Amino acid sequence: MAVRSSILGTGSYLPEKRITNADLEKMVDTSDEWIMTRTGIRERRMAAPGQNTSDLAVEASRKALASAGIDAKDLDMIIVATLTPDALLPATACMVQHKLGARMVASFDVVAACSGFVYSLSIADHYIRSGSARYILVIGADVLSRVVDYTDRGTCVLFGDGAGAVVMGPGNGRAEVLYAKLHADGSGAQKLYIPAGGSAIPASRETVDARLHFIKLSGREIFKFAVTATAEAIREAMEDLNLSPGDIGAVIPHQANVRIVDSVAERLPIAREKYFLNLDRYGNTSAASIPIAIDEAAGRDFLKPGMHVILAAFGGGLTWGSAVLRW
Ligand code: ACO
């Protein structure tokens, strides 16, 4: 039985098309100055027509498999965290399994919005530690531009498209998962949701006319929740593992808003420069945000061997959680 799991390789993919704040100024009543001061986001990416969540996921996965030196045929499981599946049925993970040419292994989606990657990493960690699986592909991928209302200035400035992936396997002393803890509070479900298109309010001409198939967000309430939940998740991880602030080498928070990260950093004794940020270039890519950030942070030597790295996520559900890696 493996004692721990490790991240063996990482990869990410961002669509080519950039949507700058100046582009959004032409669509809604907003300004670069408002978006920069309220969110820290400069630009985000948008998938091309016909380019779907599974396509982004496959691009990121190929890079992660190459960096791990693992063939798709060696995978024992594929998990896709997403809130924008290619279709409601079947799971996007099945599309990815087929496109990668993987064996007929368990492939499923995890719906935990922006916390989806941390949820999926925790599931993979348990399978690997129990010895039930050896190599698992864990992907966070979202094409939020398909569920964002580009007439709603309160949401359209926040989100972007992208995918990040990791290949996990038996612990090898590098990038080991030491810990993961997940939370949810469904009483806040309607603070961040897509009202129609599910079984409660099936899609109809009326729901489309009322724009109910787009993301609805209670911005201020989610902001407060995000700060509290992220800070608490990091504090909980440090307490459970008995880590002092000096033990933490890096924090990879969900990339939603620089003001959320600043507020979290103010509440915790971890130095601000340890928080990795790339949201200025990609906006909030939901389930993709943390694995894209891991891939970039690893590539830029922000993560150094032996360092404790905390992943901290929050999102629709409401969901939140953290994971700790020893890089
Ligand atoms: N441009 C210009 N003005 C705007 C814009 C915009 N894009 N959006 C809102 N405003 C206006 C509002 O209408 C409001 O005007 P009013 O005072 O005349 O009514 C004013 O700006 C202030 O609005 P607030 O919503 O109070 O602005 P706030 O400072 O809270 O910032 C924001 C809004 C950026 C959305 C912030 O609340 C936030 O980041 N919330 C968290 C959102 C988030 O991270 N969601 C993702 C969750 S992850 C997931 O699971 C998908």
Short mmCIF file of C-alpha atoms and ligand atoms in Angstrom, two decimals:
data_model
loop_
_atom_site.label_atom_id
_atom_site.label_comp_id
_atom_site.label_asym_id
_atom_site.label_seq_id
_atom_site.Cartn_x
_atom_site.Cartn_y
_atom_site.Cartn_z
CA MET A 1 0.00 0.00 0.00
CA ALA A 2 1.41 3.41 -0.97
CA VAL A 3 1.93 5.70 2.01
CA ARG A 4 1.24 8.90 0.10
CA SER A 5 0.44 10.15 -3.38
CA SER A 6 2.60 12.52 -5.43
CA ILE A 7 1.97 14.96 -8.24
CA LEU A 8 4.17 13.43 -10.94
CA GLY A 9 3.59 16.01 -13.67
CA THR A 10 1.65 19.21 -14.38
CA GLY A 11 0.26 20.90 -17.49
CA SER A 12 -2.01 23.77 -18.45
CA TYR A 13 -3.70 25.20 -21.48
CA LEU A 14 -5.14 28.65 -22.10
CA PRO A 15 -7.04 29.47 -25.28
CA GLU A 16 -5.32 32.01 -27.54
CA LYS A 17 -7.99 34.70 -27.65
CA ARG A 18 -7.51 37.45 -25.04
CA ILE A 19 -10.38 39.58 -23.76
CA THR A 20 -8.88 42.75 -22.30
CA ASN A 21 -10.63 45.23 -20.02
CA ALA A 22 -10.72 47.58 -23.01
CA ASP A 23 -12.67 44.90 -24.94
CA LEU A 24 -15.19 44.69 -22.06
CA GLU A 25 -15.54 48.50 -22.03
CA LYS A 26 -17.07 48.10 -25.50
CA MET A 27 -19.61 45.49 -24.28
CA VAL A 28 -20.83 46.84 -20.91
CA ASP A 29 -20.73 50.05 -18.86
CA THR A 30 -17.39 49.46 -17.13
CA SER A 31 -13.81 50.71 -17.15
CA ASP A 32 -10.30 49.30 -16.96
CA GLU A 33 -9.82 51.40 -13.83
CA TRP A 34 -12.89 49.87 -12.09
CA ILE A 35 -11.96 46.31 -13.03
CA MET A 36 -8.30 46.72 -12.02
CA THR A 37 -9.01 48.34 -8.65
CA ARG A 38 -11.92 46.02 -7.74
CA THR A 39 -10.47 42.73 -9.04
CA GLY A 40 -6.86 43.04 -10.24
CA ILE A 41 -7.83 41.38 -13.53
CA ARG A 42 -6.27 42.82 -16.74
CA GLU A 43 -7.36 40.22 -19.27
CA ARG A 44 -8.82 36.74 -19.56
CA ARG A 45 -8.91 34.08 -22.29
CA MET A 46 -11.86 32.91 -24.35
CA ALA A 47 -12.21 29.53 -26.06
CA ALA A 48 -12.76 29.60 -29.83
CA PRO A 49 -16.19 28.58 -31.16
CA GLY A 50 -16.31 24.78 -31.17
CA GLN A 51 -13.48 24.54 -28.65
CA ASN A 52 -15.06 22.87 -25.63
CA THR A 53 -14.14 22.01 -22.06
CA SER A 54 -12.93 18.54 -23.05
CA ASP A 55 -10.66 20.07 -25.72
CA LEU A 56 -9.01 22.38 -23.20
CA ALA A 57 -8.78 19.48 -20.74
CA VAL A 58 -7.07 17.24 -23.30
CA GLU A 59 -4.49 19.92 -24.18
CA ALA A 60 -3.58 20.41 -20.51
CA SER A 61 -3.58 16.65 -19.91
CA ARG A 62 -1.17 15.90 -22.76
CA LYS A 63 1.32 18.33 -21.24
CA ALA A 64 0.84 16.86 -17.74
CA LEU A 65 1.31 13.30 -19.05
CA ALA A 66 4.47 14.35 -20.94
CA SER A 67 5.88 16.11 -17.87
CA ALA A 68 5.16 13.01 -15.75
CA GLY A 69 6.57 10.66 -18.39
CA ILE A 70 3.37 8.61 -18.19
CA ASP A 71 1.47 7.21 -21.17
CA ALA A 72 -2.30 7.80 -21.27
CA LYS A 73 -2.64 3.99 -21.49
CA ASP A 74 -1.15 3.71 -17.98
CA LEU A 75 -3.92 5.77 -16.36
CA ASP A 76 -6.24 4.01 -13.90
CA MET A 77 -8.73 6.87 -13.51
CA ILE A 78 -9.63 10.25 -15.01
CA ILE A 79 -11.31 12.97 -12.95
CA VAL A 80 -12.49 16.24 -14.49
CA ALA A 81 -13.50 19.05 -12.16
CA THR A 82 -15.78 21.41 -14.08
CA LEU A 83 -18.98 23.41 -13.84
CA THR A 84 -19.13 23.78 -17.62
CA PRO A 85 -19.21 20.18 -18.92
CA ASP A 86 -19.39 19.74 -22.71
CA ALA A 87 -22.96 18.51 -22.08
CA LEU A 88 -25.04 17.54 -19.05
CA LEU A 89 -24.75 13.94 -20.23
CA PRO A 90 -22.30 12.21 -20.41
CA ALA A 91 -19.43 13.26 -18.15
CA THR A 92 -16.72 15.35 -19.80
CA ALA A 93 -14.19 12.91 -18.29
CA CYS A 94 -15.54 10.25 -20.69
CA MET A 95 -14.82 12.57 -23.64
CA VAL A 96 -11.32 13.11 -22.30
CA GLN A 97 -10.78 9.35 -21.82
CA HIS A 98 -11.71 8.73 -25.45
CA LYS A 99 -9.73 11.66 -26.91
CA LEU A 100 -6.58 10.69 -24.99
CA GLY A 101 -6.86 7.05 -26.05
CA ALA A 102 -6.81 5.94 -22.42
CA ARG A 103 -7.95 2.45 -21.39
CA MET A 104 -11.60 1.97 -20.36
CA VAL A 105 -10.92 3.17 -16.83
CA ALA A 106 -13.23 4.97 -14.39
CA SER A 107 -13.82 8.49 -15.68
CA PHE A 108 -16.12 10.97 -13.98
CA ASP A 109 -16.75 14.66 -13.36
CA VAL A 110 -16.69 16.43 -10.01
CA VAL A 111 -19.00 19.42 -9.63
CA ALA A 112 -17.69 21.62 -6.86
CA ALA A 113 -17.29 24.86 -8.85
CA CYS A 114 -14.01 26.61 -8.07
CA SER A 115 -13.18 24.08 -5.33
CA GLY A 116 -13.48 21.22 -7.82
CA PHE A 117 -9.76 20.68 -8.32
CA VAL A 118 -9.01 20.40 -4.59
CA TYR A 119 -11.99 18.04 -4.20
CA SER A 120 -10.68 15.90 -7.10
CA LEU A 121 -7.11 15.89 -5.82
CA SER A 122 -8.40 14.59 -2.48
CA ILE A 123 -10.37 11.78 -4.19
CA ALA A 124 -7.33 10.78 -6.25
CA ASP A 125 -5.11 10.88 -3.17
CA HIS A 126 -7.41 8.41 -1.37
CA TYR A 127 -7.50 5.97 -4.32
CA ILE A 128 -3.72 6.02 -4.64
CA ARG A 129 -3.01 5.74 -0.91
CA SER A 130 -5.38 2.77 -0.61
CA GLY A 131 -3.58 1.04 -3.47
CA SER A 132 -6.79 0.91 -5.56
CA ALA A 133 -5.25 2.99 -8.35
CA ARG A 134 -1.71 3.79 -9.46
CA TYR A 135 -1.87 6.67 -11.94
CA ILE A 136 -4.76 9.16 -11.92
CA LEU A 137 -5.23 12.15 -14.20
CA VAL A 138 -6.83 15.05 -12.30
CA ILE A 139 -8.03 17.95 -14.42
CA GLY A 140 -9.68 21.27 -13.70
CA ALA A 141 -11.23 22.73 -16.85
CA ASP A 142 -13.87 25.36 -17.51
CA VAL A 143 -15.20 27.30 -20.46
CA LEU A 144 -16.99 29.91 -18.40
CA SER A 145 -17.46 32.21 -21.39
CA ARG A 146 -20.38 29.93 -22.37
CA VAL A 147 -22.26 30.56 -19.09
CA VAL A 148 -21.29 34.19 -18.49
CA ASP A 149 -23.76 36.93 -19.37
CA TYR A 150 -21.85 39.52 -21.41
CA THR A 151 -24.60 42.06 -20.67
CA ASP A 152 -24.06 41.76 -16.88
CA ARG A 153 -21.11 43.95 -15.84
CA GLY A 154 -21.18 42.48 -12.33
CA THR A 155 -20.04 39.06 -13.57
CA CYS A 156 -18.64 39.24 -17.10
CA VAL A 157 -15.47 41.02 -16.04
CA LEU A 158 -14.52 38.28 -13.58
CA PHE A 159 -14.31 35.04 -15.54
CA GLY A 160 -12.10 33.37 -18.15
CA ASP A 161 -11.55 30.00 -19.85
CA GLY A 162 -8.71 27.54 -19.24
CA ALA A 163 -7.58 24.11 -18.10
CA GLY A 164 -4.93 22.69 -15.79
CA ALA A 165 -4.04 19.07 -15.13
CA VAL A 166 -1.85 16.95 -12.90
CA VAL A 167 -0.88 13.30 -13.09
CA MET A 168 -0.88 11.72 -9.64
CA GLY A 169 0.75 8.48 -8.64
CA PRO A 170 2.41 6.64 -5.74
CA GLY A 171 4.51 8.93 -3.56
CA ASN A 172 8.11 9.36 -4.72
CA GLY A 173 9.26 11.93 -2.17
CA ARG A 174 8.45 14.88 -4.48
CA ALA A 175 5.24 16.96 -4.53
CA GLU A 176 3.57 14.62 -2.06
CA VAL A 177 0.04 15.24 -0.84
CA LEU A 178 0.23 15.52 2.96
CA TYR A 179 -3.32 16.61 3.62
CA ALA A 180 -6.66 17.62 2.14
CA LYS A 181 -9.84 18.77 3.86
CA LEU A 182 -13.09 19.66 2.13
CA HIS A 183 -16.19 21.57 3.23
CA ALA A 184 -19.62 22.54 1.89
CA ASP A 185 -22.61 24.64 2.98
CA GLY A 186 -25.59 24.27 0.67
CA SER A 187 -27.54 26.99 2.49
CA GLY A 188 -25.58 29.41 0.31
CA ALA A 189 -26.36 27.61 -2.94
CA GLN A 190 -28.14 30.57 -4.51
CA LYS A 191 -25.39 33.06 -3.87
CA LEU A 192 -23.51 31.73 -6.89
CA TYR A 193 -25.50 29.59 -9.31
CA ILE A 194 -26.95 28.98 -12.74
CA PRO A 195 -30.72 28.91 -12.13
CA ALA A 196 -31.97 27.10 -15.25
CA GLY A 197 -30.95 24.20 -17.42
CA GLY A 198 -31.07 21.53 -14.72
CA SER A 199 -34.01 19.34 -13.66
CA ALA A 200 -35.46 21.98 -11.30
CA ILE A 201 -35.93 24.57 -14.06
CA PRO A 202 -35.39 22.82 -17.39
CA ALA A 203 -34.24 24.96 -20.30
CA SER A 204 -37.11 26.58 -22.18
CA ARG A 205 -37.66 29.57 -24.40
CA GLU A 206 -38.72 31.49 -21.26
CA THR A 207 -35.61 30.61 -19.26
CA VAL A 208 -33.38 31.65 -22.13
CA ASP A 209 -35.27 34.92 -22.62
CA ALA A 210 -34.91 35.60 -18.88
CA ARG A 211 -31.16 34.83 -19.14
CA LEU A 212 -31.47 32.18 -16.42
CA HIS A 213 -28.88 29.94 -18.08
CA PHE A 214 -26.11 32.35 -17.06
CA ILE A 215 -24.13 32.60 -13.80
CA LYS A 216 -25.84 34.69 -11.12
CA LEU A 217 -23.57 36.02 -8.42
CA SER A 218 -24.17 37.88 -5.15
CA GLY A 219 -20.77 39.58 -5.39
CA ARG A 220 -20.48 41.19 -1.96
CA GLU A 221 -21.72 38.11 -0.09
CA ILE A 222 -19.41 35.78 -2.01
CA PHE A 223 -16.54 38.17 -1.35
CA LYS A 224 -17.07 37.95 2.43
CA PHE A 225 -17.53 34.18 2.31
CA ALA A 226 -14.42 33.78 0.17
CA VAL A 227 -12.19 35.69 2.56
CA THR A 228 -13.46 33.87 5.67
CA ALA A 229 -13.51 30.40 4.10
CA THR A 230 -10.07 30.70 2.50
CA ALA A 231 -8.44 32.06 5.65
CA GLU A 232 -10.13 29.39 7.80
CA ALA A 233 -9.15 26.58 5.41
CA ILE A 234 -5.49 27.65 5.52
CA ARG A 235 -5.56 28.07 9.30
CA GLU A 236 -7.19 24.64 9.71
CA ALA A 237 -4.53 22.97 7.55
CA MET A 238 -1.72 24.62 9.49
CA GLU A 239 -3.25 23.57 12.83
CA ASP A 240 -3.97 20.00 11.71
CA LEU A 241 -0.41 19.53 10.42
CA ASN A 242 1.13 21.61 13.21
CA LEU A 243 2.82 23.96 10.71
CA SER A 244 4.09 27.38 11.75
CA PRO A 245 3.94 30.36 9.32
CA GLY A 246 7.66 29.94 8.66
CA ASP A 247 7.07 26.34 7.54
CA ILE A 248 4.84 27.49 4.66
CA GLY A 249 6.80 28.05 1.45
CA ALA A 250 3.92 29.00 -0.83
CA VAL A 251 0.17 29.46 -0.91
CA ILE A 252 -1.73 28.83 -4.13
CA PRO A 253 -5.14 30.38 -3.59
CA HIS A 254 -8.11 30.16 -5.95
CA GLN A 255 -7.54 32.98 -8.41
CA ALA A 256 -10.76 35.02 -8.21
CA ASN A 257 -9.92 38.53 -7.08
CA VAL A 258 -6.68 40.09 -5.82
CA ARG A 259 -8.64 41.87 -3.07
CA ILE A 260 -9.79 38.51 -1.72
CA VAL A 261 -6.17 37.32 -1.59
CA ASP A 262 -5.06 40.59 0.05
CA SER A 263 -7.78 40.27 2.71
CA VAL A 264 -6.87 36.62 3.37
CA ALA A 265 -3.20 37.56 3.67
CA GLU A 266 -4.08 40.32 6.17
CA ARG A 267 -5.82 37.77 8.39
CA LEU A 268 -2.99 35.23 8.43
CA PRO A 269 0.62 35.36 9.60
CA ILE A 270 1.98 34.11 6.23
CA ALA A 271 4.07 36.66 4.27
CA ARG A 272 2.12 38.18 1.35
CA GLU A 273 4.87 37.40 -1.20
CA LYS A 274 4.30 33.68 -0.61
CA TYR A 275 0.86 33.88 -2.30
CA PHE A 276 1.08 32.94 -5.99
CA LEU A 277 -1.03 35.10 -8.30
CA ASN A 278 -1.73 34.93 -12.02
CA LEU A 279 -5.34 36.17 -12.01
CA ASP A 280 -4.29 39.44 -13.69
CA ARG A 281 -3.77 37.45 -16.91
CA TYR A 282 -6.54 34.84 -16.76
CA GLY A 283 -9.29 36.09 -14.43
CA ASN A 284 -11.25 33.45 -12.53
CA THR A 285 -11.08 30.16 -14.46
CA SER A 286 -13.00 28.29 -11.73
CA ALA A 287 -11.88 24.64 -11.41
CA ALA A 288 -8.90 25.36 -13.67
CA SER A 289 -7.50 28.18 -11.57
CA ILE A 290 -5.48 26.18 -9.02
CA PRO A 291 -3.98 23.58 -11.41
CA ILE A 292 -3.00 26.33 -13.90
CA ALA A 293 -1.39 28.21 -11.02
CA ILE A 294 0.44 25.06 -9.82
CA ASP A 295 1.79 24.48 -13.34
CA GLU A 296 2.99 28.09 -13.67
CA ALA A 297 4.38 28.29 -10.14
CA ALA A 298 6.29 25.03 -10.66
CA GLY A 299 7.62 26.21 -14.03
CA ARG A 300 8.85 29.49 -12.55
CA ASP A 301 10.59 27.92 -9.53
CA PHE A 302 8.09 29.63 -7.21
CA LEU A 303 7.76 26.11 -5.76
CA LYS A 304 11.02 24.63 -4.51
CA PRO A 305 11.75 21.03 -3.51
CA GLY A 306 10.84 20.26 0.10
CA MET A 307 8.70 23.38 0.56
CA HIS A 308 5.19 23.11 2.08
CA VAL A 309 2.63 24.41 -0.41
CA ILE A 310 -0.97 25.13 0.64
CA LEU A 311 -3.73 25.04 -1.97
CA ALA A 312 -6.84 26.94 -0.83
CA ALA A 313 -10.12 26.99 -2.72
CA PHE A 314 -13.65 28.37 -2.42
CA GLY A 315 -16.54 28.33 -4.81
CA GLY A 316 -20.18 27.76 -5.61
CA GLY A 317 -22.01 25.24 -3.46
CA LEU A 318 -20.90 26.84 -1.33
CA THR A 319 -17.74 24.75 -1.20
CA TRP A 320 -14.25 25.31 0.15
CA GLY A 321 -11.21 23.37 1.24
CA SER A 322 -7.46 23.11 1.32
CA ALA A 323 -4.66 20.71 0.53
CA VAL A 324 -1.04 20.69 1.61
CA LEU A 325 1.77 19.37 -0.59
CA ARG A 326 5.44 18.88 0.24
CA TRP A 327 6.95 19.96 -3.10
N1 ACO B 1 -17.88 48.09 -13.86
C1 ACO B 1 -18.29 49.22 -13.24
N2 ACO B 1 -19.12 49.21 -12.18
C2 ACO B 1 -19.52 48.03 -11.72
C3 ACO B 1 -19.14 46.81 -12.32
C4 ACO B 1 -18.28 46.87 -13.43
N3 ACO B 1 -17.83 45.78 -14.06
N4 ACO B 1 -19.71 45.79 -11.64
C5 ACO B 1 -20.42 46.36 -10.65
N5 ACO B 1 -20.33 47.71 -10.71
C6 ACO B 1 -20.94 48.68 -9.84
C7 ACO B 1 -22.15 48.18 -9.13
O1 ACO B 1 -23.30 48.32 -9.93
C8 ACO B 1 -22.20 49.08 -7.92
O2 ACO B 1 -22.76 50.30 -8.30
P1 ACO B 1 -23.78 51.06 -7.29
O3 ACO B 1 -22.97 51.34 -6.07
O4 ACO B 1 -24.16 52.25 -8.08
O5 ACO B 1 -24.89 50.08 -7.05
C9 ACO B 1 -20.74 49.35 -7.60
O6 ACO B 1 -20.01 49.01 -8.80
C10 ACO B 1 -20.20 48.52 -6.45
O7 ACO B 1 -20.65 47.16 -6.64
P2 ACO B 1 -20.24 46.04 -5.66
O8 ACO B 1 -20.84 44.75 -6.13
O9 ACO B 1 -20.50 46.46 -4.25
O10 ACO B 1 -18.67 46.02 -5.89
P3 ACO B 1 -17.59 45.20 -5.11
O11 ACO B 1 -16.55 46.11 -4.60
O12 ACO B 1 -18.22 44.22 -4.15
O13 ACO B 1 -16.92 44.36 -6.27
C11 ACO B 1 -16.99 42.15 -7.19
C12 ACO B 1 -17.71 43.47 -7.03
C13 ACO B 1 -15.69 42.42 -7.94
C14 ACO B 1 -17.87 41.22 -7.97
C15 ACO B 1 -16.67 41.59 -5.79
O14 ACO B 1 -17.82 41.61 -5.00
C16 ACO B 1 -16.15 40.18 -5.87
O15 ACO B 1 -15.06 39.92 -6.36
N6 ACO B 1 -16.91 39.20 -5.32
C17 ACO B 1 -16.51 37.82 -5.32
C18 ACO B 1 -16.83 37.25 -6.66
C19 ACO B 1 -16.18 35.93 -6.89
O16 ACO B 1 -15.02 35.74 -6.61
N7 ACO B 1 -16.94 35.03 -7.44
C20 ACO B 1 -16.42 33.82 -7.90
C21 ACO B 1 -16.65 32.74 -6.94
S1 ACO B 1 -15.85 31.31 -7.47
C22 ACO B 1 -16.91 30.21 -8.30
O17 ACO B 1 -17.32 29.22 -7.73
C23 ACO B 1 -17.32 30.50 -9.73
#
